[in-house]
C-alpha cells in the first residue's frame, strides 16, 4: 500500500513535469533515433504523449510503454534543444522507475543488476573470471584497434567487434591511493568508473600520470562502485540506491577539491542523476549526494578550468599526426563541456587538431540501447564512422569509454586504420 501511494505521488510529479511540453515537435529534428526510424513514438514528444495517459490507463499496456521508453539513446539532444526546457531525461528515467516498480524486473535484469552489479566486489570477481576465460570464446579482429570478435554464434555479441576485458583491472593494478597535494595545492578524488577499470585501465593510468605531472594530490579508494546508471536506466531504483550508498561510503567523508572522472556518462550520472533522485535517500545522504555532485567534473574540464593546462593552443610540430574529437552526448549536451577536451588536444605539440563534421552528433551507443537495438545503434554509429574517416585524422579522441567502444566497433568492422583514444591518454603520452 505504501509503495502504491509512493508510485501515485511519483506519477503526479511526472505529470506536472510533462505539462511543460508544448508539443512543438522541435525535438524531432535533433533526435538521432528519429533520424533513423522516422517514427514519432521514438522522439521525446511521442514518448511524452504516450506517458500522458499513464496514470489514467494504470496501466493497460505496461510492457508496451516500457518498450517504447527503452527505445531511446538517453543522449539528451531533445532536452538540450527544447525551447520549453522540458527535462526529458528526468521524465524518461522517473517513468522507467515507476513502470519497473509496478511491473518488476525481468529475470535476466534481476540477475545482472541485483545479483551482480549491486554487489561491487562480487561483480569485480565475476568479470575477473570472465577475463581469464574469454580467450576460449573470442578471436582477434583488428590489431591497431585491439578489438576481438566472437568465435561462436552468440546472440549477445552478434557481429560486434568489441574490446576484450583487461587482463588485470585498474583497481588491481593500483589499489587505493592517497597522495598529498603537490605544487598545484589541489587534491582530486578519482572516480574511474567500470569501463576504465575493467576494459581500459590505460585511461586510469593516464589520469594518474597527468594529475601527478600537474602536482595534484589523489584520493582514490578501491572500494568505489558503479555509478548506478545501468540500474537506473533499467528502472531498478533499489540497485541504484545501493550503488550510490557504496560510493558515498567510499568518498563521502574525505576532503578534496574536485571529484574527477574520465567517463562522460559517470560524470553526468553523478552530477545530474544522483541529485535528481536525492529525495529517495535519507536527509544526510541527500546532503552528501549534493556536495559530491557539485564537486564532480570531467578530467579535461578540471585541468583547464583550474588553470593547470593553458587555455592557449601550442603550435603543432611540422608533420605532426592529425587528431579529431568526438563530443560525448553526456558531456556536451548535458554538461556543456566541449572546449576543454579540445584544449587538451591542442596542447599536444605532436598533434594537429582537426574538427570532424557533426562532432557532437550521437555515436549511437546509448548504453543498454546498443545491447537491445544493435542494428539501429550501428546504423547511427556508421554515420559517426563516416565523419571520422572523412576528417582524415589518424586518431579520433573522445572523453567517454562507452563512445570509444562504439566508434572502435564501427571502425574495426570496416577495417579502418584510425586509432581510438581517450583525450587524457593522448595528452598523457605527450608529457615527459
Ligand atoms: S519536448 Fe520540447 S521540443 Fe519536444 S515537443 Fe515538447 S516542448 Fe517541443
Ligand atoms: S534522449 Fe536522444 S534518442 Fe531519446 S528521445 Fe531524446 S533525442 Fe531522441
Tab-separated table of C-alpha atoms and ligand atoms in Angstrom:
chain	number	residue	atom	x	y	z
A	1	UNK	CA	0.000	0.000	0.000
A	2	UNK	CA	2.807	2.342	0.985
A	3	UNK	CA	4.599	1.533	-2.291
A	4	UNK	CA	1.458	2.131	-4.311
A	5	UNK	CA	0.984	5.541	-2.683
A	6	UNK	CA	4.594	6.361	-3.480
A	7	UNK	CA	4.021	5.362	-7.089
A	8	UNK	CA	0.974	7.588	-7.379
A	9	UNK	CA	2.938	10.541	-5.919
A	10	UNK	CA	5.776	9.937	-8.367
A	11	UNK	CA	3.306	9.768	-11.243
A	12	UNK	CA	1.770	13.072	-10.184
A	13	UNK	CA	5.202	14.768	-10.133
A	14	UNK	CA	5.929	13.330	-13.533
A	15	UNK	CA	2.664	14.612	-14.954
A	16	UNK	CA	3.466	18.108	-13.686
A	17	UNK	CA	6.810	17.962	-15.489
A	18	UNK	CA	5.205	16.700	-18.687
A	19	UNK	CA	2.738	19.583	-18.905
A	20	UNK	CA	5.716	21.836	-19.746
A	21	UNK	CA	5.906	20.191	-23.211
A	22	UNK	CA	4.014	22.348	-25.752
A	23	UNK	CA	4.216	19.624	-28.432
A	24	UNK	CA	6.060	21.900	-30.841
A	25	UNK	CA	7.968	18.955	-32.315
A	26	UNK	CA	11.351	20.712	-32.427
A	27	UNK	CA	12.921	17.703	-30.729
A	28	UNK	CA	12.261	15.708	-33.897
A	29	UNK	CA	14.992	17.487	-35.829
A	30	UNK	CA	17.704	16.681	-33.247
A	31	UNK	CA	16.781	13.135	-32.230
A	32	UNK	CA	19.335	10.683	-33.712
A	33	UNK	CA	16.876	7.842	-33.279
A	34	UNK	CA	14.098	9.610	-35.185
A	35	UNK	CA	16.582	10.348	-37.982
A	36	UNK	CA	16.912	6.576	-38.402
A	37	UNK	CA	13.398	5.310	-37.752
A	38	UNK	CA	11.210	8.326	-38.710
A	39	UNK	CA	8.863	7.040	-36.020
A	40	UNK	CA	7.153	9.770	-33.952
A	41	UNK	CA	6.885	7.394	-30.981
A	42	UNK	CA	10.701	7.345	-30.745
A	43	UNK	CA	11.094	11.091	-30.245
A	44	UNK	CA	10.663	12.992	-26.942
A	45	UNK	CA	7.248	14.415	-27.917
A	46	UNK	CA	5.957	10.969	-28.826
A	47	UNK	CA	7.204	9.447	-25.594
A	48	UNK	CA	5.712	12.263	-23.517
A	49	UNK	CA	2.304	11.818	-25.241
A	50	UNK	CA	2.495	8.110	-24.510
A	51	UNK	CA	3.282	8.755	-20.862
A	52	UNK	CA	0.471	11.317	-20.618
A	53	UNK	CA	-2.076	8.541	-20.310
A	54	UNK	CA	-0.053	6.571	-17.817
A	55	UNK	CA	-1.965	7.240	-14.607
A	56	UNK	CA	-5.424	7.039	-16.191
A	57	UNK	CA	-4.522	3.845	-18.022
A	58	UNK	CA	-2.722	2.499	-14.906
A	59	UNK	CA	-1.594	0.543	-16.534
A	60	UNK	CA	-3.126	-1.207	-19.515
A	61	UNK	CA	-0.040	-1.946	-21.505
A	62	UNK	CA	2.928	-1.509	-19.164
A	63	UNK	CA	5.177	-3.693	-21.306
A	64	UNK	CA	4.359	-1.748	-24.484
A	65	UNK	CA	5.057	1.606	-22.798
A	66	UNK	CA	8.304	0.229	-21.341
A	67	UNK	CA	9.485	-0.979	-24.715
A	68	UNK	CA	8.813	2.461	-26.238
A	69	UNK	CA	10.703	4.134	-23.390
A	70	UNK	CA	13.626	1.707	-23.694
A	71	UNK	CA	13.861	2.651	-27.354
A	72	UNK	CA	15.926	5.742	-26.537
A	73	UNK	CA	19.640	6.547	-26.531
A	74	UNK	CA	19.243	8.820	-23.472
A	75	UNK	CA	21.515	11.190	-25.410
A	76	UNK	CA	19.765	14.319	-24.126
A	77	UNK	CA	19.665	16.030	-27.566
A	78	UNK	CA	15.945	16.654	-27.121
A	79	UNK	CA	16.346	18.256	-23.681
A	80	UNK	CA	19.347	20.348	-24.795
A	81	UNK	CA	17.344	21.828	-27.690
A	82	UNK	CA	13.874	22.100	-26.154
A	83	UNK	CA	12.579	25.716	-26.154
A	84	UNK	CA	10.293	24.957	-23.198
A	85	UNK	CA	13.019	23.464	-21.033
A	86	UNK	CA	11.368	20.032	-20.765
A	87	UNK	CA	13.587	17.773	-18.607
A	88	UNK	CA	13.163	14.849	-20.972
A	89	UNK	CA	15.840	12.619	-19.396
A	90	UNK	CA	14.411	13.140	-15.915
A	91	UNK	CA	10.927	12.268	-17.192
A	92	UNK	CA	12.184	9.147	-19.001
A	93	UNK	CA	14.223	7.910	-16.014
A	94	UNK	CA	11.445	8.519	-13.492
A	95	UNK	CA	8.922	6.849	-15.789
A	96	UNK	CA	11.189	3.798	-16.077
A	97	UNK	CA	11.437	3.648	-12.271
A	98	UNK	CA	7.645	3.862	-11.914
A	99	UNK	CA	6.990	1.210	-14.556
A	100	UNK	CA	9.598	-1.153	-13.108
A	101	UNK	CA	8.267	-0.673	-9.574
A	102	UNK	CA	4.809	-1.574	-10.911
A	103	UNK	CA	5.799	-4.449	-13.165
A	104	UNK	CA	9.025	-5.798	-11.627
A	105	UNK	CA	12.348	-6.560	-13.309
A	106	UNK	CA	12.766	-9.313	-15.869
A	107	UNK	CA	14.633	-12.375	-14.584
A	108	UNK	CA	17.738	-11.540	-16.651
A	109	UNK	CA	17.931	-7.937	-15.459
A	110	UNK	CA	17.299	-9.009	-11.869
A	111	UNK	CA	20.176	-11.476	-12.102
A	112	UNK	CA	22.579	-8.963	-13.673
A	113	UNK	CA	21.615	-5.906	-11.634
A	114	UNK	CA	20.608	-7.229	-8.215
A	115	UNK	CA	22.616	-10.458	-8.342
A	116	UNK	CA	25.903	-8.961	-9.568
A	117	UNK	CA	26.203	-5.211	-10.243
A	118	UNK	CA	24.760	-4.127	-6.894
A	119	UNK	CA	27.500	-6.134	-5.125
A	120	UNK	CA	30.654	-4.375	-6.313
A	121	UNK	CA	33.249	-6.881	-5.068
A	122	UNK	CA	31.279	-9.865	-6.425
A	123	UNK	CA	30.872	-8.018	-9.747
A	124	UNK	CA	34.663	-7.468	-9.824
A	125	UNK	CA	35.291	-11.172	-9.252
A	126	UNK	CA	32.814	-12.283	-11.938
A	127	UNK	CA	34.500	-10.085	-14.529
A	128	UNK	CA	37.973	-11.187	-13.450
A	129	UNK	CA	36.907	-14.796	-14.090
A	130	UNK	CA	35.464	-13.623	-17.432
A	131	UNK	CA	38.806	-12.013	-18.332
A	132	UNK	CA	40.660	-15.275	-17.676
A	133	UNK	CA	38.289	-17.396	-19.766
A	134	UNK	CA	37.447	-15.025	-22.651
A	135	UNK	CA	40.189	-16.311	-24.973
A	136	UNK	CA	38.194	-19.538	-25.447
A	137	UNK	CA	35.285	-17.619	-26.949
A	138	UNK	CA	36.832	-14.725	-28.887
A	139	UNK	CA	39.419	-14.173	-31.588
A	140	UNK	CA	41.346	-11.000	-32.538
A	141	UNK	CA	39.707	-8.665	-35.086
A	142	UNK	CA	41.930	-5.563	-35.507
A	143	UNK	CA	45.476	-5.279	-34.158
A	144	UNK	CA	45.518	-1.465	-34.383
A	145	UNK	CA	42.232	-1.071	-32.534
A	146	UNK	CA	42.763	-4.022	-30.168
A	147	UNK	CA	39.321	-5.454	-30.947
A	148	UNK	CA	38.035	-9.004	-30.807
A	149	UNK	CA	35.023	-10.767	-32.276
A	150	UNK	CA	33.122	-13.842	-31.227
A	151	UNK	CA	34.420	-17.281	-32.248
A	152	UNK	CA	30.994	-18.815	-31.857
A	153	UNK	CA	27.451	-17.697	-32.724
A	154	UNK	CA	26.391	-15.588	-29.765
A	155	UNK	CA	23.104	-13.665	-29.518
A	156	UNK	CA	24.756	-11.217	-27.056
A	157	UNK	CA	27.778	-10.410	-29.199
A	158	UNK	CA	26.445	-10.865	-32.735
A	159	UNK	CA	28.587	-9.083	-35.341
A	160	UNK	CA	30.178	-6.733	-32.837
A	161	UNK	CA	33.898	-6.030	-32.768
A	162	UNK	CA	34.469	-5.336	-29.097
A	163	UNK	CA	37.242	-4.510	-26.667
A	164	UNK	CA	38.130	-7.556	-24.535
A	165	UNK	CA	38.243	-7.365	-20.737
A	166	UNK	CA	41.626	-6.208	-19.426
A	167	UNK	CA	43.912	-8.969	-18.124
A	168	UNK	CA	44.390	-7.015	-14.884
A	169	UNK	CA	41.694	-4.443	-13.994
A	170	UNK	CA	42.774	-0.968	-12.972
A	171	UNK	CA	41.774	-1.396	-9.314
A	172	UNK	CA	44.093	-4.439	-9.079
A	173	UNK	CA	46.940	-2.552	-10.754
A	174	UNK	CA	46.729	0.454	-8.428
A	175	UNK	CA	44.733	-0.450	-5.310
A	176	UNK	CA	43.782	2.585	-3.235
A	177	UNK	CA	45.831	5.781	-3.446
A	178	UNK	CA	46.117	8.744	-1.117
A	179	UNK	CA	48.783	11.260	-2.103
A	180	UNK	CA	49.149	14.816	-0.761
A	181	UNK	CA	48.501	17.935	-2.838
A	182	UNK	CA	51.673	18.916	-4.699
A	183	UNK	CA	52.698	22.150	-6.413
A	184	UNK	CA	49.160	22.983	-7.531
A	185	UNK	CA	47.856	22.923	-3.954
A	186	UNK	CA	44.903	20.857	-5.235
A	187	UNK	CA	43.657	17.425	-4.274
A	188	UNK	CA	41.323	15.419	-6.522
A	189	UNK	CA	39.250	12.356	-5.752
A	190	UNK	CA	39.490	9.983	-8.685
A	191	UNK	CA	36.361	8.071	-9.711
A	192	UNK	CA	37.432	5.838	-12.597
A	193	UNK	CA	34.157	4.023	-13.437
A	194	UNK	CA	33.529	0.442	-14.598
A	195	UNK	CA	34.739	0.680	-18.208
A	196	UNK	CA	38.067	2.285	-17.282
A	197	UNK	CA	38.523	-0.283	-14.526
A	198	UNK	CA	37.613	-3.394	-16.469
A	199	UNK	CA	38.322	-2.617	-20.128
A	200	UNK	CA	40.547	0.465	-20.411
A	201	UNK	CA	42.967	0.520	-17.422
A	202	UNK	CA	45.379	2.630	-19.522
A	203	UNK	CA	42.910	5.509	-19.218
A	204	UNK	CA	43.133	5.269	-15.426
A	205	UNK	CA	46.927	5.174	-15.550
A	206	UNK	CA	46.935	8.202	-17.865
A	207	UNK	CA	44.757	10.175	-15.415
A	208	UNK	CA	47.160	9.361	-12.565
A	209	UNK	CA	50.176	10.362	-14.676
A	210	UNK	CA	48.582	13.698	-15.632
A	211	UNK	CA	47.498	14.532	-12.073
A	212	UNK	CA	50.989	13.690	-10.780
A	213	UNK	CA	52.597	15.799	-13.541
A	214	UNK	CA	50.473	18.820	-12.577
A	215	UNK	CA	51.153	18.411	-8.859
A	216	UNK	CA	47.623	17.340	-7.898
A	217	UNK	CA	47.177	15.020	-4.899
A	218	UNK	CA	44.908	11.999	-5.434
A	219	UNK	CA	42.363	10.229	-3.244
A	220	UNK	CA	41.333	7.007	-4.979
A	221	UNK	CA	39.517	4.435	-2.830
A	222	UNK	CA	39.363	0.998	-4.440
A	223	UNK	CA	36.035	0.381	-2.650
A	224	UNK	CA	34.287	2.598	-5.206
A	225	UNK	CA	31.346	1.083	-7.121
A	226	UNK	CA	29.491	1.520	-10.420
A	227	UNK	CA	27.848	4.973	-10.662
A	228	UNK	CA	24.477	3.213	-10.946
A	229	UNK	CA	23.422	4.253	-14.444
A	230	UNK	CA	22.799	0.710	-15.745
A	231	UNK	CA	20.445	0.117	-12.807
A	232	UNK	CA	18.701	3.489	-13.126
A	233	UNK	CA	18.257	3.125	-16.899
A	234	UNK	CA	16.536	-0.186	-16.204
A	235	UNK	CA	14.278	1.471	-13.628
A	236	UNK	CA	15.886	-0.526	-10.806
A	237	UNK	CA	15.851	2.073	-8.036
A	238	UNK	CA	16.903	-0.305	-5.200
A	239	UNK	CA	20.147	-1.333	-7.003
A	240	UNK	CA	20.838	2.284	-7.967
A	241	UNK	CA	20.483	3.324	-4.318
A	242	UNK	CA	22.817	0.570	-3.112
A	243	UNK	CA	25.485	1.693	-5.567
A	244	UNK	CA	25.142	5.374	-4.686
A	245	UNK	CA	25.442	4.456	-0.997
A	246	UNK	CA	28.584	2.387	-1.654
A	247	UNK	CA	30.166	5.391	-3.371
A	248	UNK	CA	29.101	7.803	-0.634
A	249	UNK	CA	30.783	5.484	1.857
A	250	UNK	CA	33.947	5.303	-0.247
A	251	UNK	CA	34.271	9.057	-0.955
A	252	UNK	CA	31.913	10.820	1.433
A	253	UNK	CA	33.997	11.787	4.466
A	254	UNK	CA	37.172	12.963	2.691
A	255	UNK	CA	38.196	16.487	1.890
A	256	UNK	CA	39.097	17.144	-1.751
A	257	UNK	CA	38.707	19.986	-4.233
A	258	UNK	CA	37.068	18.015	-7.041
A	259	UNK	CA	35.921	14.511	-7.905
A	260	UNK	CA	37.280	13.861	-11.399
A	261	UNK	CA	36.277	11.135	-13.836
A	262	UNK	CA	37.390	10.194	-17.374
A	263	UNK	CA	33.887	8.918	-18.211
A	264	UNK	CA	31.273	11.347	-19.558
A	265	UNK	CA	28.448	9.020	-18.572
A	266	UNK	CA	29.667	8.645	-14.972
A	267	UNK	CA	30.233	12.418	-14.755
A	268	UNK	CA	26.699	13.266	-15.825
A	269	UNK	CA	25.199	10.480	-13.699
A	270	UNK	CA	26.870	11.715	-10.513
A	271	UNK	CA	26.349	15.404	-11.297
A	272	UNK	CA	22.791	15.263	-12.585
A	273	UNK	CA	21.045	11.968	-11.898
A	274	UNK	CA	22.176	11.435	-8.311
A	275	UNK	CA	20.675	14.793	-7.158
A	276	UNK	CA	17.569	14.100	-9.284
A	277	UNK	CA	16.866	11.084	-7.049
A	278	UNK	CA	18.209	12.575	-3.792
A	279	UNK	CA	14.642	12.595	-2.401
A	280	UNK	CA	14.777	8.802	-2.306
A	281	UNK	CA	17.581	8.890	0.316
A	282	UNK	CA	17.800	9.971	3.954
A	283	UNK	CA	18.385	13.666	4.683
A	284	UNK	CA	22.069	13.104	5.499
A	285	UNK	CA	22.604	11.008	2.397
A	286	UNK	CA	20.802	13.571	0.233
A	287	UNK	CA	23.068	16.317	1.604
A	288	UNK	CA	26.184	14.200	0.888
A	289	UNK	CA	24.923	13.476	-2.642
A	290	UNK	CA	24.513	17.178	-3.376
A	291	UNK	CA	28.003	18.007	-2.085
A	292	UNK	CA	29.642	15.206	-4.091
A	293	UNK	CA	27.646	16.035	-7.231
A	294	UNK	CA	28.684	19.692	-7.101
A	295	UNK	CA	32.364	18.677	-6.906
A	296	UNK	CA	32.175	16.194	-9.790
A	297	UNK	CA	33.666	17.074	-13.136
A	298	UNK	CA	35.276	15.686	-16.255
A	299	UNK	CA	39.070	15.329	-16.073
A	300	UNK	CA	39.701	17.738	-19.010
A	301	UNK	CA	37.362	20.343	-17.538
A	302	UNK	CA	39.180	20.061	-14.196
A	303	UNK	CA	42.610	20.574	-15.796
A	304	UNK	CA	41.589	23.539	-17.955
A	305	UNK	CA	39.146	25.260	-15.580
A	306	UNK	CA	41.630	25.157	-12.687
A	307	UNK	CA	44.346	26.691	-14.893
A	308	UNK	CA	46.647	23.655	-14.877
A	309	UNK	CA	46.515	23.382	-18.671
A	310	UNK	CA	46.959	26.587	-20.638
A	311	UNK	CA	43.868	27.928	-22.347
A	312	UNK	CA	46.028	28.740	-25.375
A	313	UNK	CA	46.921	26.233	-28.096
A	314	UNK	CA	50.504	25.280	-28.902
A	315	UNK	CA	51.735	25.359	-32.494
A	316	UNK	CA	51.868	21.749	-33.754
A	317	UNK	CA	55.236	20.477	-34.978
A	318	UNK	CA	55.763	20.053	-38.729
A	319	UNK	CA	54.456	16.670	-39.961
A	320	UNK	CA	52.541	16.082	-36.729
A	321	UNK	CA	49.811	13.433	-36.808
A	322	UNK	CA	46.218	14.624	-37.068
A	323	UNK	CA	43.717	14.032	-34.295
A	324	UNK	CA	39.990	14.754	-34.206
A	325	UNK	CA	37.450	14.789	-31.382
A	326	UNK	CA	34.007	13.261	-30.836
A	327	UNK	CA	31.773	15.044	-28.281
A	328	UNK	CA	30.083	12.516	-25.972
A	329	UNK	CA	26.417	13.486	-25.577
A	330	UNK	CA	26.626	13.276	-21.794
A	331	UNK	CA	29.436	15.797	-21.751
A	332	UNK	CA	28.359	18.335	-24.351
A	333	UNK	CA	24.559	18.197	-24.287
A	334	UNK	CA	24.140	17.522	-20.586
A	335	UNK	CA	27.082	19.377	-19.002
A	336	UNK	CA	28.034	21.843	-21.774
A	337	UNK	CA	31.661	20.686	-21.663
A	338	UNK	CA	33.206	20.772	-25.132
A	339	UNK	CA	36.010	23.371	-25.256
A	340	UNK	CA	38.188	21.831	-22.520
A	341	UNK	CA	38.897	18.412	-24.102
A	342	UNK	CA	39.741	20.170	-27.379
A	343	UNK	CA	42.077	22.483	-25.449
A	344	UNK	CA	43.964	19.455	-24.101
A	345	UNK	CA	44.375	18.077	-27.614
A	346	UNK	CA	45.519	21.493	-28.852
A	347	UNK	CA	48.212	21.459	-26.153
A	348	UNK	CA	49.899	18.375	-27.610
A	349	UNK	CA	52.806	19.605	-29.766
A	350	UNK	CA	52.998	16.354	-31.722
A	351	UNK	CA	49.329	16.540	-32.801
A	352	UNK	CA	47.479	18.708	-35.285
A	353	UNK	CA	43.841	19.042	-34.234
A	354	UNK	CA	41.158	18.861	-36.945
A	355	UNK	CA	37.392	19.116	-36.449
A	356	UNK	CA	35.200	16.455	-37.967
A	357	UNK	CA	31.725	17.151	-39.335
A	358	UNK	CA	28.913	16.619	-36.830
A	359	UNK	CA	31.426	16.165	-33.992
A	360	UNK	CA	28.598	16.419	-31.458
A	361	UNK	CA	26.204	14.014	-33.133
A	362	UNK	CA	25.466	10.881	-31.083
A	363	UNK	CA	27.678	7.838	-31.759
A	364	UNK	CA	24.672	5.538	-31.251
A	365	UNK	CA	25.977	3.710	-28.197
A	366	UNK	CA	23.362	4.624	-25.578
A	367	UNK	CA	24.483	2.013	-23.021
A	368	UNK	CA	21.890	-0.759	-22.914
A	369	UNK	CA	20.375	0.620	-26.157
A	370	UNK	CA	23.332	-0.917	-28.001
A	371	UNK	CA	22.584	-4.280	-26.416
A	372	UNK	CA	18.857	-4.188	-27.133
A	373	UNK	CA	18.822	-2.487	-30.551
A	374	UNK	CA	22.184	-3.214	-32.120
A	375	UNK	CA	21.162	-2.713	-35.772
A	376	UNK	CA	19.804	0.802	-35.121
A	377	UNK	CA	22.740	1.608	-32.839
A	378	UNK	CA	25.182	0.525	-35.564
A	379	UNK	CA	23.348	2.498	-38.275
A	380	UNK	CA	23.801	5.689	-36.172
A	381	UNK	CA	27.393	4.635	-35.380
A	382	UNK	CA	28.270	4.165	-39.047
A	383	UNK	CA	27.395	7.797	-39.751
A	384	UNK	CA	29.833	8.775	-36.994
A	385	UNK	CA	32.428	6.455	-38.564
A	386	UNK	CA	31.966	8.153	-41.966
A	387	UNK	CA	32.569	11.566	-40.404
A	388	UNK	CA	35.688	10.308	-38.599
A	389	UNK	CA	37.144	8.814	-41.781
A	390	UNK	CA	36.249	11.920	-43.832
A	391	UNK	CA	38.182	14.123	-41.365
A	392	UNK	CA	41.397	12.381	-42.497
A	393	UNK	CA	42.555	12.138	-38.867
A	394	UNK	CA	44.912	9.340	-37.836
A	395	UNK	CA	43.281	9.249	-34.369
A	396	UNK	CA	39.839	10.003	-33.006
A	397	UNK	CA	39.825	11.055	-29.362
A	398	UNK	CA	36.879	11.342	-27.021
A	399	UNK	CA	36.053	11.610	-23.315
A	400	UNK	CA	33.852	8.582	-22.745
A	401	UNK	CA	34.918	4.924	-22.749
A	402	UNK	CA	31.423	3.895	-23.929
A	403	UNK	CA	31.754	6.117	-27.037
A	404	UNK	CA	35.252	4.667	-27.556
A	405	UNK	CA	33.777	1.154	-27.638
A	406	UNK	CA	31.096	2.150	-30.134
A	407	UNK	CA	33.460	4.004	-32.502
A	408	UNK	CA	36.007	1.169	-32.230
A	409	UNK	CA	33.339	-1.349	-33.222
A	410	UNK	CA	32.330	0.671	-36.303
A	411	UNK	CA	35.912	1.377	-37.449
A	412	UNK	CA	37.055	-2.179	-36.806
A	413	UNK	CA	34.122	-3.720	-38.688
A	414	UNK	CA	35.006	-1.624	-41.735
A	415	UNK	CA	38.742	-2.388	-41.475
A	416	UNK	CA	39.666	1.293	-40.985
A	417	UNK	CA	43.113	2.321	-39.748
A	418	UNK	CA	42.031	5.155	-37.442
A	419	UNK	CA	43.142	4.769	-33.809
A	420	UNK	CA	40.670	5.467	-30.977
A	421	UNK	CA	41.961	7.032	-27.768
A	422	UNK	CA	40.747	8.842	-24.727
A	423	UNK	CA	41.741	12.541	-24.686
A	424	UNK	CA	43.642	12.017	-21.450
A	425	UNK	CA	45.671	9.130	-22.941
A	426	UNK	CA	46.705	11.334	-25.882
A	427	UNK	CA	47.616	14.205	-23.543
A	428	UNK	CA	49.486	11.956	-21.055
A	429	UNK	CA	51.537	10.352	-23.833
A	430	UNK	CA	52.959	13.779	-24.730
A	431	UNK	CA	54.131	14.541	-21.173
A	432	UNK	CA	57.708	13.751	-20.260
B	1	LIG	S1	9.906	18.063	-25.655
B	1	LIG	FE1	10.367	20.247	-26.030
B	1	LIG	S2	10.985	20.320	-28.196
B	1	LIG	FE2	9.895	18.356	-27.898
B	1	LIG	S3	7.764	18.778	-28.425
B	1	LIG	FE3	7.947	19.079	-26.193
B	1	LIG	S4	8.367	21.292	-25.978
B	1	LIG	FE4	8.771	20.797	-28.136
B	2	LIG	S1	17.213	11.229	-25.460
B	2	LIG	FE1	18.050	11.217	-27.573
B	2	LIG	S2	17.232	9.347	-28.530
B	2	LIG	FE2	15.993	9.721	-26.670
B	2	LIG	S3	14.221	10.908	-27.381
B	2	LIG	FE3	15.782	12.409	-26.724
B	2	LIG	S4	16.943	12.911	-28.598
B	2	LIG	FE4	15.780	11.010	-29.020
